[in-house]
Tab-separated table of C-alpha atoms and ligand atoms in Angstrom:
chain	number	residue	atom	x	y	z
K	1	MET	CA	0.234	0.156	-0.318
K	2	SER	CA	1.478	3.605	-0.773
K	3	LEU	CA	0.972	6.509	1.299
K	4	SER	CA	0.814	10.204	1.309
K	5	VAL	CA	0.748	12.169	4.688
K	6	VAL	CA	-0.439	15.477	4.521
K	7	ILE	CA	0.221	17.789	7.136
K	8	LEU	CA	-1.775	20.923	8.090
K	9	ALA	CA	-0.293	23.223	9.406
K	10	ALA	CA	-1.641	26.463	7.537
K	11	GLY	CA	-3.649	28.008	10.529
K	12	GLN	CA	-2.310	31.329	11.770
K	13	GLY	CA	-1.572	30.477	15.561
K	14	THR	CA	-2.743	33.616	16.512
K	15	ARG	CA	-3.260	32.275	20.440
K	16	MET	CA	0.182	31.805	20.371
K	17	ARG	CA	0.991	35.397	20.702
K	18	SER	CA	4.388	34.795	18.942
K	19	ALA	CA	6.616	36.230	16.578
K	20	LEU	CA	7.379	32.699	16.010
K	21	PRO	CA	4.908	30.238	13.487
K	22	LYS	CA	3.411	28.096	15.748
K	23	VAL	CA	4.221	25.302	14.501
K	24	LEU	CA	8.017	25.619	15.215
K	25	HIS	CA	7.076	26.146	18.965
K	26	PRO	CA	9.250	23.528	20.139
K	27	VAL	CA	7.674	20.505	22.658
K	28	GLY	CA	10.681	18.431	24.127
K	29	GLY	CA	13.088	21.009	22.082
K	30	LYS	CA	11.379	20.125	18.639
K	31	PRO	CA	9.439	22.066	16.309
K	32	MET	CA	5.785	20.747	16.744
K	33	LEU	CA	5.797	20.480	12.744
K	34	GLY	CA	9.227	18.394	13.264
K	35	HIS	CA	7.370	15.603	15.530
K	36	VAL	CA	4.449	15.421	12.824
K	37	ILE	CA	6.919	14.941	10.007
K	38	ASN	CA	9.101	12.535	12.163
K	39	THR	CA	5.721	10.109	12.800
K	40	ALA	CA	5.036	10.593	9.050
K	41	PHE	CA	8.370	9.273	8.235
K	42	GLU	CA	8.390	6.848	10.816
K	43	LEU	CA	4.652	5.488	8.828
K	44	ASP	CA	7.016	5.155	5.794
K	45	ALA	CA	5.115	7.581	3.694
K	46	ASP	CA	6.060	7.479	0.246
K	47	LYS	CA	5.366	11.271	0.234
K	48	VAL	CA	4.934	14.040	2.896
K	49	ILE	CA	3.123	16.819	1.782
K	50	VAL	CA	3.328	20.011	4.596
K	51	VAL	CA	0.460	22.009	4.026
K	52	TYR	CA	1.379	25.857	5.050
K	53	GLY	CA	-0.242	29.241	4.653
K	54	HIS	CA	2.255	31.715	6.421
K	55	ALA	CA	5.961	31.624	6.894
K	56	GLY	CA	6.433	29.424	4.382
K	57	GLU	CA	10.144	30.833	4.049
K	58	ARG	CA	11.122	29.946	7.346
K	59	LEU	CA	9.622	26.828	7.662
K	60	LYS	CA	11.004	25.950	4.379
K	61	ALA	CA	14.397	27.032	5.675
K	62	GLU	CA	13.843	25.307	9.076
K	63	PHE	CA	12.992	21.287	7.795
K	64	SER	CA	15.314	22.245	5.050
K	65	GLY	CA	16.627	18.635	5.319
K	66	GLU	CA	13.401	16.629	5.523
K	67	PRO	CA	12.186	15.536	2.222
K	68	VAL	CA	9.277	16.857	2.361
K	69	ILE	CA	6.680	18.478	-0.177
K	70	TRP	CA	5.615	22.132	0.229
K	71	ALA	CA	2.271	22.843	-0.837
K	72	GLU	CA	0.750	26.587	-0.389
K	73	GLN	CA	-2.558	27.255	1.158
K	74	ALA	CA	-2.415	31.115	0.821
K	75	GLU	CA	-5.914	31.794	2.049
K	76	GLN	CA	-6.902	29.556	4.814
K	77	LEU	CA	-10.839	28.376	3.667
K	78	GLY	CA	-10.846	25.506	5.892
K	79	THR	CA	-9.502	22.208	6.021
K	80	GLY	CA	-11.084	20.437	2.972
K	81	HIS	CA	-9.291	23.747	1.049
K	82	ALA	CA	-6.056	22.601	2.496
K	83	VAL	CA	-6.117	19.317	1.314
K	84	LYS	CA	-7.196	20.471	-1.752
K	85	GLN	CA	-3.840	22.315	-2.088
K	86	ALA	CA	-1.834	19.038	-1.847
K	87	VAL	CA	-4.065	16.275	-2.976
K	88	GLU	CA	-2.022	16.737	-6.836
K	89	HIS	CA	0.904	15.085	-5.129
K	90	CYS	CA	-1.760	12.368	-3.334
K	91	ASP	CA	-1.357	9.743	-5.863
K	92	THR	CA	-1.131	7.348	-3.525
K	93	ASP	CA	-3.626	4.142	-2.224
K	94	GLN	CA	-3.740	5.671	1.070
K	95	VAL	CA	-3.856	9.753	2.459
K	96	LEU	CA	-3.351	10.445	5.721
K	97	VAL	CA	-4.002	13.591	7.495
K	98	LEU	CA	-2.523	15.207	10.123
K	99	TYR	CA	-2.584	18.286	12.003
K	100	ALA	CA	1.241	20.061	12.871
K	101	ASP	CA	-0.281	21.547	15.744
K	102	VAL	CA	-1.384	18.037	17.278
K	103	PRO	CA	2.295	16.945	17.824
K	104	LEU	CA	1.904	13.754	19.815
K	105	VAL	CA	-0.035	11.235	18.281
K	106	ARG	CA	2.068	7.875	17.966
K	107	ALA	CA	2.682	6.420	14.764
K	108	SER	CA	0.855	3.378	16.203
K	109	THR	CA	-2.290	4.847	16.443
K	110	CYS	CA	-1.766	6.490	12.712
K	111	ARG	CA	-1.256	2.268	11.740
K	112	THR	CA	-4.215	1.471	13.178
K	113	LEU	CA	-6.049	4.264	11.643
K	114	LEU	CA	-4.929	3.317	8.627
K	115	ALA	CA	-5.831	-0.280	8.985
K	116	ALA	CA	-9.529	0.613	9.081
K	117	LEU	CA	-9.256	1.323	5.918
K	118	ASP	CA	-9.001	-2.234	4.841
K	119	GLN	CA	-12.662	-2.082	5.786
K	120	ALA	CA	-13.352	1.164	4.847
K	121	ASP	CA	-12.976	4.753	2.412
K	122	VAL	CA	-13.086	7.478	5.411
K	123	ALA	CA	-11.383	6.274	8.608
K	124	VAL	CA	-11.731	8.988	11.396
K	125	LEU	CA	-9.785	9.106	14.810
K	126	SER	CA	-12.173	10.181	17.254
K	127	VAL	CA	-12.062	10.850	21.067
K	128	GLU	CA	-14.417	10.899	24.413
K	129	LEU	CA	-13.931	14.115	25.692
K	130	ASP	CA	-15.457	15.594	28.798
K	131	HIS	CA	-15.807	18.955	27.371
K	132	PRO	CA	-15.951	18.559	23.537
K	133	THR	CA	-17.030	22.730	23.224
K	134	GLY	CA	-15.619	23.584	19.578
K	135	TYR	CA	-14.996	20.354	18.426
K	136	GLY	CA	-16.457	18.249	15.365
K	137	ARG	CA	-18.962	15.626	17.231
K	138	ILE	CA	-19.443	12.245	15.612
K	139	GLN	CA	-22.112	11.350	14.764
K	140	ARG	CA	-22.698	7.070	14.506
K	141	ASP	CA	-25.149	5.077	12.594
K	142	GLY	CA	-24.230	1.464	14.442
K	143	ASP	CA	-20.679	0.486	13.095
K	144	ARG	CA	-21.054	3.427	10.411
K	145	LEU	CA	-20.133	7.139	10.755
K	146	ALA	CA	-22.935	9.240	9.442
K	147	ALA	CA	-21.748	12.800	9.802
K	148	ILE	CA	-19.495	15.000	11.556
K	149	VAL	CA	-21.351	17.753	12.841
K	150	GLU	CA	-19.288	20.985	13.417
K	151	HIS	CA	-20.231	22.381	16.779
K	152	LYS	CA	-21.126	25.726	15.026
K	153	ASP	CA	-23.432	23.675	12.844
K	154	ALA	CA	-24.376	21.441	15.972
K	155	SER	CA	-28.146	20.701	17.193
K	156	VAL	CA	-28.525	20.733	20.505
K	157	GLU	CA	-28.824	16.890	20.574
K	158	GLN	CA	-25.464	17.106	19.015
K	159	LEU	CA	-23.804	19.475	20.702
K	160	ALA	CA	-24.438	16.622	23.375
K	161	ILE	CA	-22.394	13.969	21.567
K	162	SER	CA	-19.209	13.305	23.634
K	163	GLU	CA	-17.563	12.003	21.052
K	164	VAL	CA	-15.382	14.215	18.822
K	165	ASN	CA	-13.314	14.767	15.948
K	166	THR	CA	-9.862	14.418	16.182
K	167	GLY	CA	-9.464	16.074	12.906
K	168	LEU	CA	-6.538	12.919	11.801
K	169	MET	CA	-7.940	10.685	9.202
K	170	ALA	CA	-7.287	7.943	7.156
K	171	LEU	CA	-9.024	8.282	3.000
K	172	ASN	CA	-9.087	6.360	0.261
K	173	GLY	CA	-6.647	7.795	-2.285
K	174	GLN	CA	-8.294	6.720	-5.142
K	175	LYS	CA	-11.653	8.683	-4.354
K	176	LEU	CA	-10.000	11.627	-2.360
K	177	ASN	CA	-9.963	14.253	-5.261
K	178	ALA	CA	-13.560	13.345	-6.341
K	179	TRP	CA	-14.668	14.131	-2.897
K	180	LEU	CA	-12.893	17.736	-2.548
K	181	ALA	CA	-14.061	18.932	-5.579
K	182	GLN	CA	-17.419	18.354	-4.250
K	183	LEU	CA	-17.140	20.346	-0.938
K	184	ASN	CA	-18.891	23.682	-0.651
K	185	ASN	CA	-18.564	26.191	2.293
K	186	ASN	CA	-22.586	26.660	2.900
K	187	ASN	CA	-22.137	26.276	6.406
K	188	ALA	CA	-21.982	28.403	9.774
K	189	GLN	CA	-18.060	29.591	9.142
K	190	GLY	CA	-18.237	29.646	5.657
K	191	GLU	CA	-15.554	27.106	4.988
K	192	TYR	CA	-14.877	24.210	3.156
K	193	TYR	CA	-15.156	21.717	5.600
K	194	LEU	CA	-12.552	18.142	5.076
K	195	THR	CA	-15.165	16.529	7.647
K	196	ASP	CA	-18.063	16.680	4.983
K	197	ILE	CA	-15.849	14.375	2.912
K	198	VAL	CA	-18.116	11.430	5.058
K	199	GLY	CA	-21.251	12.321	4.161
K	200	LEU	CA	-20.084	12.616	0.311
K	201	ALA	CA	-18.579	8.952	1.121
K	202	ASP	CA	-22.210	8.014	2.287
K	203	THR	CA	-23.948	9.225	-1.010
K	204	ASP	CA	-21.210	7.745	-3.237
K	205	GLY	CA	-21.535	3.720	-1.502
K	206	SER	CA	-18.637	4.727	0.332
K	207	THR	CA	-18.088	3.588	3.888
K	208	ALA	CA	-16.610	5.668	6.704
K	209	VAL	CA	-15.897	4.896	10.225
K	210	ALA	CA	-14.804	6.357	13.592
K	211	VAL	CA	-11.894	4.978	15.302
K	212	VAL	CA	-11.625	5.822	18.960
K	213	CYS	CA	-7.585	6.775	20.246
K	214	ASP	CA	-8.119	6.007	23.990
K	215	ASP	CA	-5.792	8.276	24.600
K	216	ALA	CA	-7.003	12.081	25.223
K	217	ASP	CA	-3.573	13.891	25.441
K	218	GLU	CA	-1.814	12.270	22.273
K	219	VAL	CA	-4.653	13.876	19.935
K	220	ALA	CA	-4.680	17.302	21.807
K	221	GLY	CA	-4.119	20.202	19.921
K	222	ALA	CA	-1.518	23.286	21.381
K	223	ASN	CA	-3.017	26.107	20.038
K	224	ASP	CA	-2.024	28.481	22.913
K	225	ARG	CA	0.702	28.687	24.909
K	226	VAL	CA	-1.390	26.808	28.272
K	227	GLN	CA	-1.803	23.937	26.006
K	228	LEU	CA	1.669	23.942	24.762
K	229	ALA	CA	2.921	23.497	27.880
K	230	ALA	CA	0.396	20.549	28.554
K	231	ALA	CA	1.960	19.211	25.989
K	232	GLU	CA	5.118	19.562	26.959
K	233	ARG	CA	4.048	17.736	30.009
K	234	VAL	CA	3.047	15.106	28.391
K	235	TRP	CA	6.045	14.484	26.363
K	236	GLN	CA	8.529	14.871	29.052
K	237	HIS	CA	6.420	12.574	30.939
K	238	ARG	CA	6.576	9.727	27.910
K	239	GLN	CA	10.566	10.018	27.707
K	240	ALA	CA	10.497	9.876	31.406
K	241	GLU	CA	8.318	6.414	31.261
K	242	THR	CA	10.946	5.240	28.595
K	243	LEU	CA	13.903	6.043	30.096
K	244	MET	CA	12.973	4.100	33.621
K	245	ARG	CA	12.087	1.348	31.488
K	246	ALA	CA	15.416	1.043	29.831
K	247	GLY	CA	16.668	0.860	33.296
K	248	VAL	CA	17.128	4.356	34.635
K	249	THR	CA	16.172	5.121	38.032
K	250	LEU	CA	14.818	8.869	38.621
K	251	LEU	CA	14.372	10.303	41.967
K	252	ASP	CA	11.195	11.805	40.448
K	253	PRO	CA	10.181	11.401	36.965
K	254	ALA	CA	8.340	14.460	37.153
K	255	ARG	CA	11.494	16.735	37.211
K	256	VAL	CA	13.949	15.646	34.484
K	257	ASP	CA	13.507	17.315	31.166
K	258	VAL	CA	14.638	15.324	27.846
K	259	ARG	CA	14.996	18.074	24.863
K	260	GLY	CA	16.534	16.209	22.246
K	261	THR	CA	17.371	12.470	22.294
K	262	LEU	CA	18.673	10.906	25.478
K	263	SER	CA	20.561	7.240	24.900
K	264	VAL	CA	21.372	5.666	28.430
K	265	GLY	CA	22.999	2.431	29.430
K	266	GLN	CA	21.804	0.441	32.580
K	267	ASP	CA	21.651	1.741	36.367
K	268	ILE	CA	22.081	5.347	35.792
K	269	GLU	CA	20.777	7.536	38.282
K	270	VAL	CA	19.319	11.308	37.663
K	271	ASP	CA	18.488	13.429	40.440
K	272	VAL	CA	15.448	15.996	40.040
K	273	ASN	CA	15.804	18.831	37.871
K	274	CYS	CA	18.076	17.756	35.387
K	275	VAL	CA	17.797	18.738	31.556
K	276	PHE	CA	18.785	16.949	28.637
K	277	GLU	CA	19.380	18.897	25.884
K	278	GLY	CA	20.333	17.678	22.019
K	279	ASP	CA	21.888	14.369	21.561
K	280	VAL	CA	23.570	12.844	24.960
K	281	THR	CA	24.537	9.646	25.961
K	282	LEU	CA	25.234	8.148	29.224
K	283	GLY	CA	27.130	5.005	29.828
K	284	ASP	CA	26.042	2.325	32.461
K	285	ASP	CA	25.934	2.804	36.551
K	286	VAL	CA	26.552	7.035	35.669
K	287	ARG	CA	25.173	8.964	38.568
K	288	ILE	CA	23.862	12.634	37.528
K	289	GLY	CA	23.048	14.805	40.741
K	290	ALA	CA	20.129	17.372	41.140
K	291	ASN	CA	20.467	20.553	38.789
K	292	CYS	CA	22.654	19.634	36.301
K	293	VAL	CA	22.196	20.556	32.454
K	294	ILE	CA	24.021	18.529	30.050
K	295	LYS	CA	23.871	19.291	26.047
K	296	ASP	CA	25.226	17.411	23.110
K	297	SER	CA	27.771	15.619	25.027
K	298	ARG	CA	29.135	11.507	26.020
K	299	ILE	CA	29.116	10.556	29.645
K	300	GLY	CA	31.323	7.832	30.204
K	301	LYS	CA	30.341	4.357	32.340
K	302	GLY	CA	30.505	5.247	36.182
K	303	ALA	CA	30.947	8.834	36.148
K	304	VAL	CA	30.029	10.990	38.476
K	305	ILE	CA	28.554	14.210	37.846
K	306	LYS	CA	27.612	16.154	41.167
K	307	PRO	CA	24.542	18.718	41.388
K	308	PHE	CA	24.709	22.158	39.433
K	309	SER	CA	26.612	20.925	36.869
K	310	HIS	CA	26.920	22.455	33.599
K	311	ILE	CA	28.486	20.192	30.488
K	312	GLU	CA	27.669	20.641	26.970
K	313	GLY	CA	29.730	19.775	23.914
K	314	ALA	CA	32.194	17.361	26.153
K	315	TYR	CA	33.351	13.769	27.011
K	316	VAL	CA	33.562	12.717	30.232
K	317	GLY	CA	35.577	9.811	30.711
K	318	ALA	CA	35.013	6.528	32.699
K	319	LYS	CA	34.205	7.156	36.592
K	320	ALA	CA	35.050	10.954	36.278
K	321	ASP	CA	34.188	12.849	39.331
K	322	ILE	CA	32.647	16.161	37.652
K	323	GLY	CA	31.023	19.041	40.165
K	324	PRO	CA	30.051	20.161	42.037
K	325	TYR	CA	29.090	23.530	39.997
K	326	ALA	CA	31.177	22.419	37.329
K	327	ARG	CA	30.866	23.875	33.808
K	328	LEU	CA	32.298	21.745	30.784
K	329	ARG	CA	31.900	23.604	27.829
K	330	GLU	CA	32.393	22.608	24.369
K	331	GLY	CA	35.410	20.905	23.070
K	332	THR	CA	36.214	19.090	26.816
K	333	GLU	CA	37.546	15.434	26.722
K	334	LEU	CA	38.423	14.091	30.062
K	335	ALA	CA	40.067	11.123	30.258
K	336	PRO	CA	38.732	8.192	32.883
K	337	GLN	CA	39.343	8.777	36.815
K	338	SER	CA	39.701	12.653	35.668
K	339	LYS	CA	38.470	15.124	38.585
K	340	ILE	CA	37.017	18.281	37.437
K	341	GLY	CA	35.522	19.888	41.175
K	342	ASN	CA	33.816	23.245	41.925
K	343	PHE	CA	33.586	26.433	39.844
K	344	VAL	CA	36.106	25.105	37.488
K	345	GLU	CA	35.391	26.163	33.376
K	346	THR	CA	36.873	24.092	30.860
K	347	LYS	CA	36.584	24.375	27.118
K	348	LYS	CA	38.400	22.655	24.220
K	349	ALA	CA	40.538	21.238	27.134
K	350	THR	CA	41.741	17.231	27.312
K	351	ILE	CA	42.560	16.053	30.513
K	352	GLY	CA	44.330	13.250	30.989
K	353	VAL	CA	43.615	10.166	33.152
K	354	GLY	CA	43.788	10.661	36.721
K	355	SER	CA	44.586	14.482	36.386
K	356	LYS	CA	42.460	16.534	38.530
K	357	VAL	CA	41.272	20.319	38.569
K	358	ASN	CA	39.385	20.395	41.894
K	359	HIS	CA	38.900	24.258	42.490
K	360	LEU	CA	38.003	27.712	41.221
K	361	SER	CA	40.151	27.451	37.458
K	362	TYR	CA	40.180	28.333	34.005
K	363	VAL	CA	41.540	25.261	31.513
K	364	GLY	CA	41.001	26.538	27.626
K	365	ASP	CA	42.820	25.833	25.078
K	366	ALA	CA	44.773	23.366	26.965
K	367	GLU	CA	46.411	19.755	27.012
K	368	VAL	CA	46.367	18.100	30.181
K	369	GLY	CA	48.276	14.607	30.421
K	370	ASP	CA	47.699	11.918	33.164
K	371	ASN	CA	48.041	12.030	36.502
K	372	VAL	CA	48.418	15.730	36.199
K	373	ASN	CA	47.010	18.376	39.427
K	374	ILE	CA	46.038	21.493	38.733
K	375	GLY	CA	45.888	23.820	41.995
K	376	ALA	CA	42.542	26.368	42.979
K	377	GLY	CA	42.551	29.314	41.054
K	378	THR	CA	44.769	28.341	38.180
K	379	ILE	CA	44.199	30.040	35.065
K	380	THR	CA	45.016	29.470	31.340
K	381	CYS	CA	45.557	33.046	29.715
K	382	ASN	CA	44.866	31.630	26.307
K	383	TYR	CA	43.262	34.813	24.516
K	384	ASP	CA	45.968	37.679	24.172
K	385	GLY	CA	43.318	40.213	22.987
K	386	ALA	CA	43.152	38.823	19.039
K	387	ASN	CA	43.858	34.903	19.265
K	388	LYS	CA	43.565	32.103	21.155
K	389	HIS	CA	46.892	30.121	22.259
K	390	LYS	CA	47.481	26.585	23.638
K	391	THR	CA	48.875	25.849	27.095
K	392	ILE	CA	50.236	21.960	27.426
K	393	ILE	CA	51.115	20.387	30.494
K	394	ALA	CA	52.549	17.038	30.201
K	395	ASP	CA	52.012	13.820	32.410
K	396	GLY	CA	52.706	13.993	35.896
K	397	ALA	CA	52.892	17.972	36.435
K	398	PHE	CA	51.727	20.075	39.401
K	399	ILE	CA	50.672	23.289	39.115
K	400	GLY	CA	50.429	25.596	42.371
K	401	SER	CA	47.740	27.135	43.196
K	402	GLY	CA	46.576	30.921	41.852
K	403	SER	CA	49.173	30.322	39.202
K	404	ASN	CA	48.885	31.709	35.397
K	405	LEU	CA	49.854	30.153	32.437
K	406	VAL	CA	50.263	32.720	29.385
K	407	ALA	CA	49.925	30.612	26.251
K	408	PRO	CA	51.466	29.408	24.207
K	409	VAL	CA	53.400	28.177	27.190
K	410	GLN	CA	54.518	24.382	28.136
K	411	VAL	CA	54.973	23.013	31.997
K	412	GLY	CA	57.435	19.577	31.197
K	413	LYS	CA	56.589	16.080	32.697
K	414	ASN	CA	56.704	15.935	36.555
K	415	ALA	CA	57.484	19.614	36.634
K	416	THR	CA	56.190	21.383	39.606
K	417	VAL	CA	54.846	25.430	39.440
K	418	GLY	CA	55.158	27.100	42.180
K	419	ALA	CA	51.784	28.767	43.689
K	420	GLY	CA	51.216	32.175	42.325
K	421	THR	CA	53.684	31.875	39.223
K	422	THR	CA	52.818	33.598	36.447
K	423	LEU	CA	54.220	31.478	33.770
K	424	ARG	CA	55.063	33.339	30.267
K	425	LYS	CA	58.294	30.497	29.140
K	426	ASP	CA	58.067	27.264	29.588
K	427	ALA	CA	58.742	25.267	32.620
K	428	PRO	CA	61.239	22.952	32.213
K	429	GLU	CA	60.404	18.673	33.282
K	430	GLU	CA	61.464	17.712	36.642
K	431	GLN	CA	62.027	21.206	38.089
K	432	LEU	CA	60.433	23.679	40.159
K	433	THR	CA	59.549	26.899	38.316
K	434	LEU	CA	59.210	30.103	40.835
K	435	THR	CA	58.254	33.715	38.839
K	436	LYS	CA	57.736	35.739	41.677
K	437	GLY	CA	60.460	37.560	43.552
K	438	ARG	CA	62.370	36.808	46.979
K	439	GLN	CA	59.347	36.833	50.015
K	440	GLN	CA	60.684	40.039	51.972
K	441	SER	CA	59.301	41.460	55.493
K	442	LEU	CA	58.869	44.842	56.036
K	443	ASP	CA	58.564	47.227	59.050
K	444	TRP	CA	55.351	48.907	58.009
K	445	LEU	CA	52.791	49.647	60.131
K	446	ARG	CA	49.020	49.995	58.955
K	447	PRO	CA	47.233	53.455	58.419
K	448	THR	CA	44.788	53.497	61.266
K	449	LYS	CA	41.176	55.386	61.211
K	450	ASN	CA	41.131	59.409	62.132
W	501	UD1	C1	-11.635	20.860	12.858
W	501	UD1	C2	-12.499	19.709	12.887
W	501	UD1	C3	-13.193	19.389	14.020
W	501	UD1	C4	-12.561	18.833	14.538
W	501	UD1	C5	-11.162	19.713	15.027
W	501	UD1	C6	-10.262	18.919	15.905
W	501	UD1	C7	-12.952	20.369	10.045
W	501	UD1	C8	-13.845	21.256	9.616
W	501	UD1	N1	-12.890	20.252	11.727
W	501	UD1	O1	-11.630	22.198	13.544
W	501	UD1	O2	-13.927	18.176	13.293
W	501	UD1	O3	-13.163	18.706	15.857
W	501	UD1	O4	-10.468	20.028	13.534
W	501	UD1	O5	-8.985	20.171	16.439
W	501	UD1	O6	-11.912	19.616	9.734
W	501	UD1	N2	-5.520	24.611	8.601
W	501	UD1	C9	-5.361	24.535	7.623
W	501	UD1	N3	-6.197	25.897	6.756
W	501	UD1	C10	-6.833	25.869	6.932
W	501	UD1	C11	-7.831	25.278	7.937
W	501	UD1	C12	-7.075	24.937	8.993
W	501	UD1	O7	-4.366	24.358	7.235
W	501	UD1	O8	-7.636	26.991	6.264
W	501	UD1	C13	-5.058	23.479	9.501
W	501	UD1	C14	-4.640	24.358	11.236
W	501	UD1	O9	-3.569	24.959	10.845
W	501	UD1	C15	-4.916	23.422	12.168
W	501	UD1	C16	-6.113	22.460	11.577
W	501	UD1	O10	-5.915	22.772	10.047
W	501	UD1	O11	-3.416	23.004	11.992
W	501	UD1	C17	-7.262	22.212	12.640
W	501	UD1	O12	-7.509	24.093	11.932
W	501	UD1	P1	-9.005	24.292	13.299
W	501	UD1	O13	-9.006	25.601	12.506
W	501	UD1	O14	-7.521	24.073	14.211
W	501	UD1	O15	-9.813	23.159	13.286
W	501	UD1	P2	-11.144	23.306	12.951
W	501	UD1	O16	-11.739	23.815	11.691
W	501	UD1	O17	-12.062	24.415	13.963
W	502	CA	CA1	-11.227	26.834	11.986
């Protein structure tokens, strides 16, 4: 069976009150439209057509990597009119209509809907709602779907129906074109309703059915920021559940946010309020303390990330010990068993096996060997105001506290740099290097207050 997926994304989304097009508002760090495009490809769709109205260039730029077809709907004259803009591309056995502002629908639900086309020509995804106001009502006639009546066109009896149209619909691709051609806008809103296809199917001897979705969260739309926040929570709840089923302990599954892809090993423990962004991989037995933000990074087996650490674009080796309050920036590569302590910032730095930067330091554009100790308050002075320069520290070196290493500069193997040194030339291996003058004590009286 060949399949086209038509994604409706032409609505203006004024209720978002935003300069950003509605369908680009993110859920779990990904634009809503991106979620729906993903779902379409998960279904192995032969064609994915996005019907857009506003901000076309912006949308196309955002999804330039996706093999989707763009169809413009210059004026928003209704859902039927929207699908009509895409129909020339829908030369497939089946057509599935999805909404870009219903981002959480599962591929499995779509498959169930498409499977209903085995016995029918139109299959509408419905849901039972306690508060059906505003939705199209599902009017059944036994097993058959007789009609969908829009809220504004409904009678008092019809308004009492609590089964509503989610808007998601699977259609016989061979018949769709003829149905669309027959739509008119003689209704309360003066719109071309896609839902009128149900009535048209009935008159030409085709069958329509409604398939009930039992998870209302899955088919909820995000029209304003309140609904967007609700969708975010549903998405995060799903992510948390997936993580726990994969062997991750979440101390509170309601207090973790995954905005991207989090790949995990087993027996990982994540404390509350951690945020994972972009592509993050956590090895087996990793422990992450409360309030950490980790983005586009890999954390090796058994590493411990203590609370309030911020890690971005970094690789953390096995059994490394990070934080609390560490900041690892892009290009940080920490070998196994290394240690980065509180208020330490690293950037474009490789740190060798067992090396320690325990307190209050900046290590940037640096290569640090194995078993190096970098004392508290050490700064690699990597920037001369125009260019960045490199600091190289060989195995076994010891940098005394409060030192400034003015790059480009090298510290030799097993060298010792005295506390408070400002190193402007290389420090030779195996020796103690000091740059401050001899210590003096003078007779001097502290001024007293007048
Ligand atoms: C539609 C359904 C209604 C259903 C409801 C579920 C019709 C006539 N009605 O209502 O039965 O209960 O969805 O939310 O289909 N869109 C376009 N172009 C347009 C109009 C809409 O692309 O000209 C897109 C919107 O961006 C949105 C979706 O279609 O993603 C639904 O539009 P919306 O106005 O929210 O729904 P209704 O038409 O009110
Ligand atoms: Ca509407």
